[in-house]
Structures are given as structure tokens and as C-alpha cells.
PDB file of C-alpha atoms (C1' of nucleotides) in Angstrom:
ATOM      1  CA  MET Y   1      82.209 116.238  99.902  1.00  0.00           C
ATOM      2  CA  VAL Y   2      84.211 116.728  96.755  1.00  0.00           C
ATOM      3  CA  GLU Y   3      87.686 115.275  96.343  1.00  0.00           C
ATOM      4  CA  PHE Y   4      90.367 117.562  94.958  1.00  0.00           C
ATOM      5  CA  ARG Y   5      92.634 115.979  92.359  1.00  0.00           C
ATOM      6  CA  SER Y   6      95.574 118.312  92.870  1.00  0.00           C
ATOM      7  CA  GLN Y   7      96.710 121.562  94.436  1.00  0.00           C
ATOM      8  CA  CYS Y   8      96.090 123.524  91.240  1.00  0.00           C
ATOM      9  CA  PRO Y   9      93.403 126.147  91.895  1.00  0.00           C
ATOM     10  CA  ILE Y  10      92.003 125.727  88.396  1.00  0.00           C
ATOM     11  CA  ALA Y  11      91.760 121.960  88.846  1.00  0.00           C
ATOM     12  CA  SER Y  12      90.150 122.475  92.256  1.00  0.00           C
ATOM     13  CA  THR Y  13      87.582 124.827  90.794  1.00  0.00           C
ATOM     14  CA  LEU Y  14      86.853 122.315  88.043  1.00  0.00           C
ATOM     15  CA  ASP Y  15      86.390 119.630  90.699  1.00  0.00           C
ATOM     16  CA  ILE Y  16      83.326 121.675  91.727  1.00  0.00           C
ATOM     17  CA  VAL Y  17      82.040 123.213  88.507  1.00  0.00           C
ATOM     18  CA  GLY Y  18      83.750 121.049  85.869  1.00  0.00           C
ATOM     19  CA  ASP Y  19      80.673 119.434  84.360  1.00  0.00           C
ATOM     20  CA  LYS Y  20      78.043 120.308  81.799  1.00  0.00           C
ATOM     21  CA  TRP Y  21      75.592 121.902  84.237  1.00  0.00           C
ATOM     22  CA  SER Y  22      77.109 123.758  87.190  1.00  0.00           C
ATOM     23  CA  LEU Y  23      78.277 126.804  85.268  1.00  0.00           C
ATOM     24  CA  LEU Y  24      74.952 126.989  83.454  1.00  0.00           C
ATOM     25  CA  ILE Y  25      73.215 127.233  86.820  1.00  0.00           C
ATOM     26  CA  LEU Y  26      75.496 130.126  87.751  1.00  0.00           C
ATOM     27  CA  ARG Y  27      74.819 131.741  84.388  1.00  0.00           C
ATOM     28  CA  SER Y  28      71.077 131.473  85.002  1.00  0.00           C
ATOM     29  CA  MET Y  29      71.529 133.190  88.347  1.00  0.00           C
ATOM     30  CA  VAL Y  30      73.383 136.044  86.646  1.00  0.00           C
ATOM     31  CA  VAL Y  31      70.396 136.626  84.409  1.00  0.00           C
ATOM     32  CA  GLY Y  32      67.929 136.503  87.263  1.00  0.00           C
ATOM     33  CA  ALA Y  33      67.025 132.919  88.162  1.00  0.00           C
ATOM     34  CA  THR Y  34      66.584 132.318  91.889  1.00  0.00           C
ATOM     35  CA  SER Y  35      64.244 129.347  92.245  1.00  0.00           C
ATOM     36  CA  TYR Y  36      64.360 125.675  91.395  1.00  0.00           C
ATOM     37  CA  SER Y  37      61.693 126.142  88.747  1.00  0.00           C
ATOM     38  CA  ASP Y  38      63.601 129.078  87.251  1.00  0.00           C
ATOM     39  CA  PHE Y  39      66.571 126.762  86.696  1.00  0.00           C
ATOM     40  CA  LEU Y  40      64.347 124.057  85.243  1.00  0.00           C
ATOM     41  CA  ALA Y  41      62.936 126.584  82.795  1.00  0.00           C
ATOM     42  CA  SER Y  42      66.273 127.285  81.111  1.00  0.00           C
ATOM     43  CA  ALA Y  43      66.692 126.421  77.450  1.00  0.00           C
ATOM     44  CA  GLU Y  44      68.989 123.480  78.133  1.00  0.00           C
ATOM     45  CA  LYS Y  45      66.501 121.269  79.985  1.00  0.00           C
ATOM     46  CA  ILE Y  46      68.414 120.077  83.012  1.00  0.00           C
ATOM     47  CA  SER Y  47      66.849 117.084  84.743  1.00  0.00           C
ATOM     48  CA  THR Y  48      65.536 117.434  88.270  1.00  0.00           C
ATOM     49  CA  ASN Y  49      67.852 114.976  89.976  1.00  0.00           C
ATOM     50  CA  ILE Y  50      70.926 116.607  88.457  1.00  0.00           C
ATOM     51  CA  LEU Y  51      69.667 120.078  89.339  1.00  0.00           C
ATOM     52  CA  ALA Y  52      69.023 119.123  92.968  1.00  0.00           C
ATOM     53  CA  GLU Y  53      72.443 117.513  93.273  1.00  0.00           C
ATOM     54  CA  ARG Y  54      74.255 120.453  91.680  1.00  0.00           C
ATOM     55  CA  LEU Y  55      72.475 122.976  93.887  1.00  0.00           C
ATOM     56  CA  ARG Y  56      73.575 120.987  96.921  1.00  0.00           C
ATOM     57  CA  ARG Y  57      77.144 120.782  95.656  1.00  0.00           C
ATOM     58  CA  LEU Y  58      77.357 124.474  94.814  1.00  0.00           C
ATOM     59  CA  GLU Y  59      75.942 125.321  98.220  1.00  0.00           C
ATOM     60  CA  ASP Y  60      78.429 122.991  99.976  1.00  0.00           C
ATOM     61  CA  ALA Y  61      81.236 124.648  98.042  1.00  0.00           C
ATOM     62  CA  GLY Y  62      80.054 128.086  99.134  1.00  0.00           C
ATOM     63  CA  LEU Y  63      79.344 129.349  95.619  1.00  0.00           C
ATOM     64  CA  ILE Y  64      75.622 129.826  96.191  1.00  0.00           C
ATOM     65  CA  ALA Y  65      73.422 130.133  99.294  1.00  0.00           C
ATOM     66  CA  ARG Y  66      69.802 129.504 100.091  1.00  0.00           C
ATOM     67  CA  ALA Y  67      67.996 132.519 101.496  1.00  0.00           C
ATOM     68  CA  THR Y  68      66.969 130.355 104.470  1.00  0.00           C
ATOM     69  CA  ALA Y  69      63.996 132.254 105.761  1.00  0.00           C
ATOM     70  CA  ARG Y  70      63.990 130.687 109.243  1.00  0.00           C
ATOM     71  CA  GLN Y  71      61.295 128.112 110.013  1.00  0.00           C
ATOM     72  CA  GLY Y  72      61.381 126.999 106.385  1.00  0.00           C
ATOM     73  CA  SER Y  73      58.967 129.468 104.889  1.00  0.00           C
ATOM     74  CA  ILE Y  74      60.370 130.265 101.453  1.00  0.00           C
ATOM     75  CA  ARG Y  75      61.933 127.276  99.788  1.00  0.00           C
ATOM     76  CA  GLY Y  76      64.478 127.756  97.069  1.00  0.00           C
ATOM     77  CA  ALA Y  77      65.452 131.396  96.734  1.00  0.00           C
ATOM     78  CA  TYR Y  78      69.073 130.833  95.836  1.00  0.00           C
ATOM     79  CA  ALA Y  79      71.626 133.622  95.541  1.00  0.00           C
ATOM     80  CA  LEU Y  80      75.272 133.880  94.520  1.00  0.00           C
ATOM     81  CA  THR Y  81      77.782 134.240  97.336  1.00  0.00           C
ATOM     82  CA  PRO Y  82      80.849 136.492  96.844  1.00  0.00           C
ATOM     83  CA  ARG Y  83      82.819 133.362  95.985  1.00  0.00           C
ATOM     84  CA  GLY Y  84      80.248 132.382  93.398  1.00  0.00           C
ATOM     85  CA  ALA Y  85      80.192 135.899  92.002  1.00  0.00           C
ATOM     86  CA  ALA Y  86      83.974 135.637  91.591  1.00  0.00           C
ATOM     87  CA  LEU Y  87      83.350 133.122  88.820  1.00  0.00           C
ATOM     88  CA  ILE Y  88      81.127 135.371  86.746  1.00  0.00           C
ATOM     89  CA  PRO Y  89      83.940 137.194  84.897  1.00  0.00           C
ATOM     90  CA  ALA Y  90      85.322 133.795  83.889  1.00  0.00           C
ATOM     91  CA  LEU Y  91      81.875 132.799  82.641  1.00  0.00           C
ATOM     92  CA  GLN Y  92      81.655 135.956  80.559  1.00  0.00           C
ATOM     93  CA  GLY Y  93      84.887 134.997  78.858  1.00  0.00           C
ATOM     94  CA  ALA Y  94      83.804 131.418  78.250  1.00  0.00           C
ATOM     95  CA  ARG Y  95      82.019 131.757  74.963  1.00  0.00           C
ATOM     96  CA  PRO Y  96      84.400 131.221  72.071  1.00  0.00           C
ATOM     97  CA  MET Y  97      82.032 128.623  70.599  1.00  0.00           C
ATOM     98  CA  GLY Y  98      79.194 131.078  70.230  1.00  0.00           C
ATOM     99  CA  ARG Y  99      78.111 132.185  66.788  1.00  0.00           C
ATOM    100  CA  GLY Y 100      78.224 135.926  66.057  1.00  0.00           C
ATOM    101  CA  GLN Y 101      80.737 138.566  67.089  1.00  0.00           C
ATOM    102  CA  HIS Y 102      81.066 137.641  70.774  1.00  0.00           C
ATOM    103  CA  SER Y 103      79.277 140.783  71.828  1.00  0.00           C
ATOM    104  CA  GLY Y 104      75.689 139.734  72.456  1.00  0.00           C
ATOM    105  CA  GLN Y 105      73.798 139.234  75.689  1.00  0.00           C
ATOM    106  CA  MET Y 106      74.305 136.238  77.911  1.00  0.00           C
ATOM    107  CA  GLY Y 107      71.100 134.531  76.696  1.00  0.00           C
ATOM    108  CA  GLY Y 108      67.876 133.654  78.430  1.00  0.00           C
ATOM    109  CA  ALA Y 109      67.695 132.413  82.020  1.00  0.00           C
TER     110      ALA Y 109
ATOM    111  CA  MET E   1      80.593 115.843  66.248  1.00  0.00           C
ATOM    112  CA  VAL E   2      79.302 117.568  69.336  1.00  0.00           C
ATOM    113  CA  GLU E   3      75.626 118.413  69.768  1.00  0.00           C
ATOM    114  CA  PHE E   4      74.768 121.883  71.048  1.00  0.00           C
ATOM    115  CA  ARG E   5      72.043 121.996  73.685  1.00  0.00           C
ATOM    116  CA  SER E   6      70.970 125.569  73.034  1.00  0.00           C
ATOM    117  CA  GLN E   7      71.876 128.817  71.315  1.00  0.00           C
ATOM    118  CA  CYS E   8      73.559 130.207  74.439  1.00  0.00           C
ATOM    119  CA  PRO E   9      77.261 130.785  73.680  1.00  0.00           C
ATOM    120  CA  ILE E  10      78.216 129.777  77.213  1.00  0.00           C
ATOM    121  CA  ALA E  11      76.235 126.545  76.945  1.00  0.00           C
ATOM    122  CA  SER E  12      77.805 125.885  73.536  1.00  0.00           C
ATOM    123  CA  THR E  13      81.278 126.400  74.923  1.00  0.00           C
ATOM    124  CA  LEU E  14      80.468 124.051  77.781  1.00  0.00           C
ATOM    125  CA  ASP E  15      79.273 121.481  75.268  1.00  0.00           C
ATOM    126  CA  ILE E  16      82.934 121.349  74.179  1.00  0.00           C
ATOM    127  CA  VAL E  17      84.925 121.997  77.346  1.00  0.00           C
ATOM    128  CA  GLY E  18      82.329 121.326  80.043  1.00  0.00           C
ATOM    129  CA  ASP E  19      83.938 118.317  81.666  1.00  0.00           C
ATOM    130  CA  LYS E  20      86.603 117.654  84.244  1.00  0.00           C
ATOM    131  CA  TRP E  21      89.507 117.446  81.786  1.00  0.00           C
ATOM    132  CA  SER E  22      89.298 119.691  78.722  1.00  0.00           C
ATOM    133  CA  LEU E  23      90.111 122.936  80.487  1.00  0.00           C
ATOM    134  CA  LEU E  24      92.976 121.269  82.345  1.00  0.00           C
ATOM    135  CA  ILE E  25      94.488 120.310  79.008  1.00  0.00           C
ATOM    136  CA  LEU E  26      94.266 123.944  77.895  1.00  0.00           C
ATOM    137  CA  ARG E  27      95.776 125.050  81.218  1.00  0.00           C
ATOM    138  CA  SER E  28      98.682 122.642  80.676  1.00  0.00           C
ATOM    139  CA  MET E  29      99.266 124.154  77.254  1.00  0.00           C
ATOM    140  CA  VAL E  30      99.406 127.634  78.788  1.00  0.00           C
ATOM    141  CA  VAL E  31     102.199 126.491  81.060  1.00  0.00           C
ATOM    142  CA  GLY E  32     104.146 124.830  78.273  1.00  0.00           C
ATOM    143  CA  ALA E  33     102.792 121.347  77.557  1.00  0.00           C
ATOM    144  CA  THR E  34     102.778 120.425  73.863  1.00  0.00           C
ATOM    145  CA  SER E  35     102.982 116.632  73.665  1.00  0.00           C
ATOM    146  CA  TYR E  36     100.796 113.734  74.686  1.00  0.00           C
ATOM    147  CA  SER E  37     103.276 112.725  77.342  1.00  0.00           C
ATOM    148  CA  ASP E  38     103.422 116.289  78.669  1.00  0.00           C
ATOM    149  CA  PHE E  39      99.682 116.108  79.279  1.00  0.00           C
ATOM    150  CA  LEU E  40      99.955 112.696  80.899  1.00  0.00           C
ATOM    151  CA  ALA E  41     102.596 114.077  83.248  1.00  0.00           C
ATOM    152  CA  SER E  42     100.279 116.644  84.835  1.00  0.00           C
ATOM    153  CA  ALA E  43      99.499 116.364  88.535  1.00  0.00           C
ATOM    154  CA  GLU E  44      95.907 115.253  87.942  1.00  0.00           C
ATOM    155  CA  LYS E  45      96.653 111.926  86.246  1.00  0.00           C
ATOM    156  CA  ILE E  46      94.365 111.893  83.238  1.00  0.00           C
ATOM    157  CA  SER E  47      93.876 108.464  81.688  1.00  0.00           C
ATOM    158  CA  THR E  48      95.114 107.802  78.174  1.00  0.00           C
ATOM    159  CA  ASN E  49      91.786 107.074  76.507  1.00  0.00           C
ATOM    160  CA  ILE E  50      90.233 110.248  77.899  1.00  0.00           C
ATOM    161  CA  LEU E  51      93.257 112.307  76.881  1.00  0.00           C
ATOM    162  CA  ALA E  52      93.218 110.980  73.313  1.00  0.00           C
ATOM    163  CA  GLU E  53      89.487 111.604  73.004  1.00  0.00           C
ATOM    164  CA  ARG E  54      89.691 115.132  74.427  1.00  0.00           C
ATOM    165  CA  LEU E  55      92.585 116.077  72.143  1.00  0.00           C
ATOM    166  CA  ARG E  56      90.507 114.943  69.184  1.00  0.00           C
ATOM    167  CA  ARG E  57      87.469 116.867  70.375  1.00  0.00           C
ATOM    168  CA  LEU E  58      89.419 120.040  71.071  1.00  0.00           C
ATOM    169  CA  GLU E  59      91.035 119.775  67.662  1.00  0.00           C
ATOM    170  CA  ASP E  60      87.643 119.205  65.970  1.00  0.00           C
ATOM    171  CA  ALA E  61      86.299 122.263  67.775  1.00  0.00           C
ATOM    172  CA  GLY E  62      89.226 124.344  66.559  1.00  0.00           C
ATOM    173  CA  LEU E  63      90.573 125.137  70.011  1.00  0.00           C
ATOM    174  CA  ILE E  64      93.890 123.371  69.489  1.00  0.00           C
ATOM    175  CA  ALA E  65      95.852 122.227  66.439  1.00  0.00           C
ATOM    176  CA  ARG E  66      98.482 119.619  65.759  1.00  0.00           C
ATOM    177  CA  ALA E  67     101.683 121.103  64.353  1.00  0.00           C
ATOM    178  CA  THR E  68     101.441 118.583  61.503  1.00  0.00           C
ATOM    179  CA  ALA E  69     105.034 118.592  60.344  1.00  0.00           C
ATOM    180  CA  ARG E  70     104.366 117.235  56.825  1.00  0.00           C
ATOM    181  CA  GLN E  71     105.130 113.560  56.273  1.00  0.00           C
ATOM    182  CA  GLY E  72     104.405 112.877  59.923  1.00  0.00           C
ATOM    183  CA  SER E  73     107.797 113.508  61.455  1.00  0.00           C
ATOM    184  CA  ILE E  74     106.967 115.034  64.817  1.00  0.00           C
ATOM    185  CA  ARG E  75     103.979 113.438  66.438  1.00  0.00           C
ATOM    186  CA  GLY E  76     102.003 115.326  69.004  1.00  0.00           C
ATOM    187  CA  ALA E  77     103.198 118.916  69.116  1.00  0.00           C
ATOM    188  CA  TYR E  78      99.859 120.491  69.944  1.00  0.00           C
ATOM    189  CA  ALA E  79      99.346 124.227  70.060  1.00  0.00           C
ATOM    190  CA  LEU E  80      96.514 126.579  70.982  1.00  0.00           C
ATOM    191  CA  THR E  81      94.639 128.173  68.117  1.00  0.00           C
ATOM    192  CA  PRO E  82      93.409 131.784  68.450  1.00  0.00           C
ATOM    193  CA  ARG E  83      90.022 130.410  69.388  1.00  0.00           C
ATOM    194  CA  GLY E  84      91.605 128.247  72.070  1.00  0.00           C
ATOM    195  CA  ALA E  85      93.665 131.156  73.313  1.00  0.00           C
ATOM    196  CA  ALA E  86      90.430 133.141  73.675  1.00  0.00           C
ATOM    197  CA  LEU E  87      89.524 130.845  76.563  1.00  0.00           C
ATOM    198  CA  ILE E  88      92.669 131.519  78.575  1.00  0.00           C
ATOM    199  CA  PRO E  89      91.433 134.703  80.273  1.00  0.00           C
ATOM    200  CA  ALA E  90      88.363 132.774  81.417  1.00  0.00           C
ATOM    201  CA  LEU E  91      90.640 130.044  82.760  1.00  0.00           C
ATOM    202  CA  GLN E  92      92.652 132.600  84.689  1.00  0.00           C
ATOM    203  CA  GLY E  93      89.483 133.752  86.386  1.00  0.00           C
ATOM    204  CA  ALA E  94      88.330 130.230  87.184  1.00  0.00           C
ATOM    205  CA  ARG E  95      90.044 129.642  90.472  1.00  0.00           C
ATOM    206  CA  PRO E  96      87.821 130.693  93.334  1.00  0.00           C
ATOM    207  CA  MET E  97      88.294 127.287  94.953  1.00  0.00           C
ATOM    208  CA  GLY E  98      92.045 127.688  95.269  1.00  0.00           C
ATOM    209  CA  ARG E  99      93.572 128.135  98.693  1.00  0.00           C
ATOM    210  CA  GLY E 100      95.552 131.343  99.269  1.00  0.00           C
ATOM    211  CA  GLN E 101      94.778 134.908  98.254  1.00  0.00           C
ATOM    212  CA  HIS E 102      93.829 134.283  94.632  1.00  0.00           C
ATOM    213  CA  SER E 103      96.999 135.922  93.423  1.00  0.00           C
ATOM    214  CA  GLY E 104      99.442 133.057  92.830  1.00  0.00           C
ATOM    215  CA  GLN E 105     100.756 131.444  89.664  1.00  0.00           C
ATOM    216  CA  MET E 106      98.733 129.049  87.539  1.00  0.00           C
ATOM    217  CA  GLY E 107     100.460 125.980  88.978  1.00  0.00           C
ATOM    218  CA  GLY E 108     102.550 123.235  87.395  1.00  0.00           C
ATOM    219  CA  ALA E 109     101.941 121.804  83.918  1.00  0.00           C
TER     220      ALA E 109
ATOM    221  C1'  DC T   1      40.033 118.632 104.169  1.00  0.00           C
ATOM    222  C1'  DT T   2      40.708 118.390  99.217  1.00  0.00           C
ATOM    223  C1'  DT T   3      43.287 120.613  95.453  1.00  0.00           C
ATOM    224  C1'  DT T   4      47.289 122.835  93.468  1.00  0.00           C
ATOM    225  C1'  DG T   5      51.943 123.920  92.638  1.00  0.00           C
ATOM    226  C1'  DT T   6      56.716 124.000  93.838  1.00  0.00           C
ATOM    227  C1'  DG T   7      60.643 121.585  95.312  1.00  0.00           C
ATOM    228  C1'  DC T   8      62.694 117.840  95.472  1.00  0.00           C
ATOM    229  C1'  DT T   9      63.746 112.044  95.654  1.00  0.00           C
ATOM    230  C1'  DT T  10      63.790 107.444  93.579  1.00  0.00           C
ATOM    231  C1'  DG T  11      64.405 103.694  90.131  1.00  0.00           C
ATOM    232  C1'  DC T  12      66.359 102.281  86.268  1.00  0.00           C
ATOM    233  C1'  DA T  13      68.350 102.433  81.406  1.00  0.00           C
ATOM    234  C1'  DT T  14      72.059 104.773  78.921  1.00  0.00           C
ATOM    235  C1'  DT T  15      76.300 107.177  78.623  1.00  0.00           C
ATOM    236  C1'  DT T  16      80.711 108.599  80.268  1.00  0.00           C
ATOM    237  C1'  DT T  17      84.752 107.743  82.924  1.00  0.00           C
ATOM    238  C1'  DG T  18      88.692 105.237  84.884  1.00  0.00           C
ATOM    239  C1'  DC T  19      91.957 101.670  84.907  1.00  0.00           C
ATOM    240  C1'  DA T  20      94.875  98.195  82.837  1.00  0.00           C
ATOM    241  C1'  DA T  21      96.553  96.060  79.132  1.00  0.00           C
ATOM    242  C1'  DG T  22      97.556  95.808  74.302  1.00  0.00           C
ATOM    243  C1'  DT T  23      98.843  97.770  69.615  1.00  0.00           C
ATOM    244  C1'  DT T  24     101.241 100.823  66.265  1.00  0.00           C
ATOM    245  C1'  DA T  25     104.619 103.470  64.233  1.00  0.00           C
ATOM    246  C1'  DG T  26     108.743 106.344  64.013  1.00  0.00           C
ATOM    247  C1'  DA T  27     113.806 106.437  66.054  1.00  0.00           C
ATOM    248  C1'  DA T  28     117.690 104.645  67.654  1.00  0.00           C
ATOM    249  C1'  DT T  29     120.964 100.860  67.873  1.00  0.00           C
ATOM    250  C1'  DC T  30     123.282  97.233  65.985  1.00  0.00           C
TER     251       DC T  30
ATOM    252  C1'  DG U   1     117.839  96.103  57.285  1.00  0.00           C
ATOM    253  C1'  DA U   2     116.495  93.647  61.422  1.00  0.00           C
ATOM    254  C1'  DT U   3     115.916  94.559  66.507  1.00  0.00           C
ATOM    255  C1'  DT U   4     114.812  97.185  70.219  1.00  0.00           C
ATOM    256  C1'  DC U   5     112.879 101.186  72.295  1.00  0.00           C
ATOM    257  C1'  DT U   6     109.575 104.440  73.334  1.00  0.00           C
ATOM    258  C1'  DA U   7     105.945 107.855  72.570  1.00  0.00           C
ATOM    259  C1'  DA U   8     101.361 107.818  71.089  1.00  0.00           C
ATOM    260  C1'  DC U   9      97.509 105.972  71.003  1.00  0.00           C
ATOM    261  C1'  DT U  10      93.376 101.897  71.113  1.00  0.00           C
ATOM    262  C1'  DT U  11      90.629  98.450  73.335  1.00  0.00           C
ATOM    263  C1'  DG U  12      87.896  95.980  76.956  1.00  0.00           C
ATOM    264  C1'  DC U  13      85.482  96.102  80.793  1.00  0.00           C
ATOM    265  C1'  DA U  14      83.983  97.656  85.551  1.00  0.00           C
ATOM    266  C1'  DA U  15      82.400 101.726  87.959  1.00  0.00           C
ATOM    267  C1'  DA U  16      80.367 106.131  88.195  1.00  0.00           C
ATOM    268  C1'  DA U  17      77.664 109.932  86.274  1.00  0.00           C
ATOM    269  C1'  DT U  18      73.690 111.252  83.548  1.00  0.00           C
ATOM    270  C1'  DG U  19      68.952 111.385  81.660  1.00  0.00           C
ATOM    271  C1'  DC U  20      64.251 110.295  81.922  1.00  0.00           C
ATOM    272  C1'  DA U  21      59.926 109.329  84.121  1.00  0.00           C
ATOM    273  C1'  DA U  22      57.490 108.792  87.974  1.00  0.00           C
ATOM    274  C1'  DG U  23      56.531 109.598  92.778  1.00  0.00           C
ATOM    275  C1'  DC U  24      56.569 112.065  97.348  1.00  0.00           C
ATOM    276  C1'  DA U  25      56.471 116.253 100.794  1.00  0.00           C
ATOM    277  C1'  DC U  26      54.692 120.148 102.182  1.00  0.00           C
ATOM    278  C1'  DA U  27      52.814 124.769 102.173  1.00  0.00           C
ATOM    279  C1'  DA U  28      49.089 127.767 100.439  1.00  0.00           C
ATOM    280  C1'  DA U  29      44.455 128.338  98.460  1.00  0.00           C
ATOM    281  C1'  DG U  30      39.906 127.231  98.292  1.00  0.00           C
TER     282       DG U  30
END
DNA sequence: CTTTGTGCTTGCATTTTGCAAGTTAGAATC
DNA sequence: GATTCTAACTTGCAAAATGCAAGCACAAAG
């Protein structure tokens, strides 16, 4: 479980996604990634232990969900929850360090 | 200098502000903080070495600027640059983990 | 029942963070 | 102009997070 540093909703959100990887995982989902190997294939080369831990954390926080086909058939198959989807507009706005005119696509999965 | 992991503008932005503190510093500026001690006074208790390093990084990245009153009279006196201000809308959207109906104020400095 | 591929876990070196204490430089007081 | 005060950092070191490489589990294919 994640500890919240304060009552501030922004700080609380950053307690979940305030690291170099979590928001990139959400970004990858926006552009179509749904499986563990999809996330691994992104341009930024996340390591497997970090990916597994972040997926667990994002799931615990209710931002993503596993499509738990009962009796453990499909593994992986992650999807954004409504709460996770609520972060996407913020993500779209989070690119002032990009080169170009801030009007391109979100980039590869 | 910060290394960029990929060409993705979101990843590049996270290479600058993708940690637990940078965006909280920007949030504090939105609600009025301008000095080192203002930042230290926020509810989340950032430590001094991290604060000093983040201020330097944010300044290097062009997201904030020191109001360098010539001949070093006022120290501190940080302000958002246009590029830094461009992140504020994203910040506003980054609070799905907050309690309540997602319609409150940004919280204390 | 062996092989293959996906989805993780583990071990360990490196890096980042947090905490406490110390230093520096203007500002105020004498 | 020396002394004291205080805001603004810097430094040292322990603790936690990260990155890398290797290994394991388990289902599906042959």
C-alpha cells in the first residue's frame, strides 16, 4: 500500500504515479498496449522488475485492471479503468519538453 | 544536464518532472510560493538538498526562473516561465487520487 | 513429454532519496 | 564596522528505489 504524504489531491496522485515510469505505462495503454510484452516493447526500455511492480501498484490504486478471464486463461490483458482514463487529459498536456510545435501524435507504444 | 530516454514528448517531460517532487514545486508556485522557504513550508515536507537540486533542474530546463534582481539583492524569488506555465493545465488534471468529487481547490501551498 | 514464448521473480550493483548537521552570505542591530 | 540573525543552500551518510541480468512458472504447440 502506498503512503500519502498530504491531503493535497495532486500530491496524492503523485504518490501513485510520481515516478519516471507509471505515466509512461498509461501513455502506452492510450496508444494500444495491453500486455506485459507490449509495455516492454516501448522505446524507453523499462526493466521487467520495475514494470511488474508498477503494474501491481497501478492496479492496487484502481487506475488499471487486469481482464481476469476466470480460471487464469489469458494473462496480462490490462485495461484502463475510468479512474485511470481520468489521467489521460493531464498526460496530453504534459509535453512542454517535446521538440516541435506541440501538435504531433503521442508517439509509439 | 538531463538525458532523454526517447523522442516521446511525454517521456521527455517526465525526464524533467517525473519524480515525486518537481510537480509539487510547480503546484506550490501556482498557489503563491516564490521563495525557498515557501517551498519548504509545504505540507509534504521536502528535504533541503532535494529542493535545491530540483530548483536547479527546473531552472536548467527553463520551467522556472529566478527573478535575478541584479547585484544579488533578493535571493530566491522564483517564478514560472511560459514553458513552466504550460504544465499547469496538466497539473490541474492530475488529481484522480484525491478524495471528494474532483471539484475542489488545488490545496495549500 | 519436450519445446517455445509470455509473464513475471530474484540477486545484486548503482543511483536516488531522506535526514541531520554544517556553511555561506546578505540584513539587521549595535 | 563588528556582531548577530536568518534565509538559502551544501555536505555526509544511511536507506530506499532503480537498472541489469539471470532464472522460474505455466500454458500452448508440436
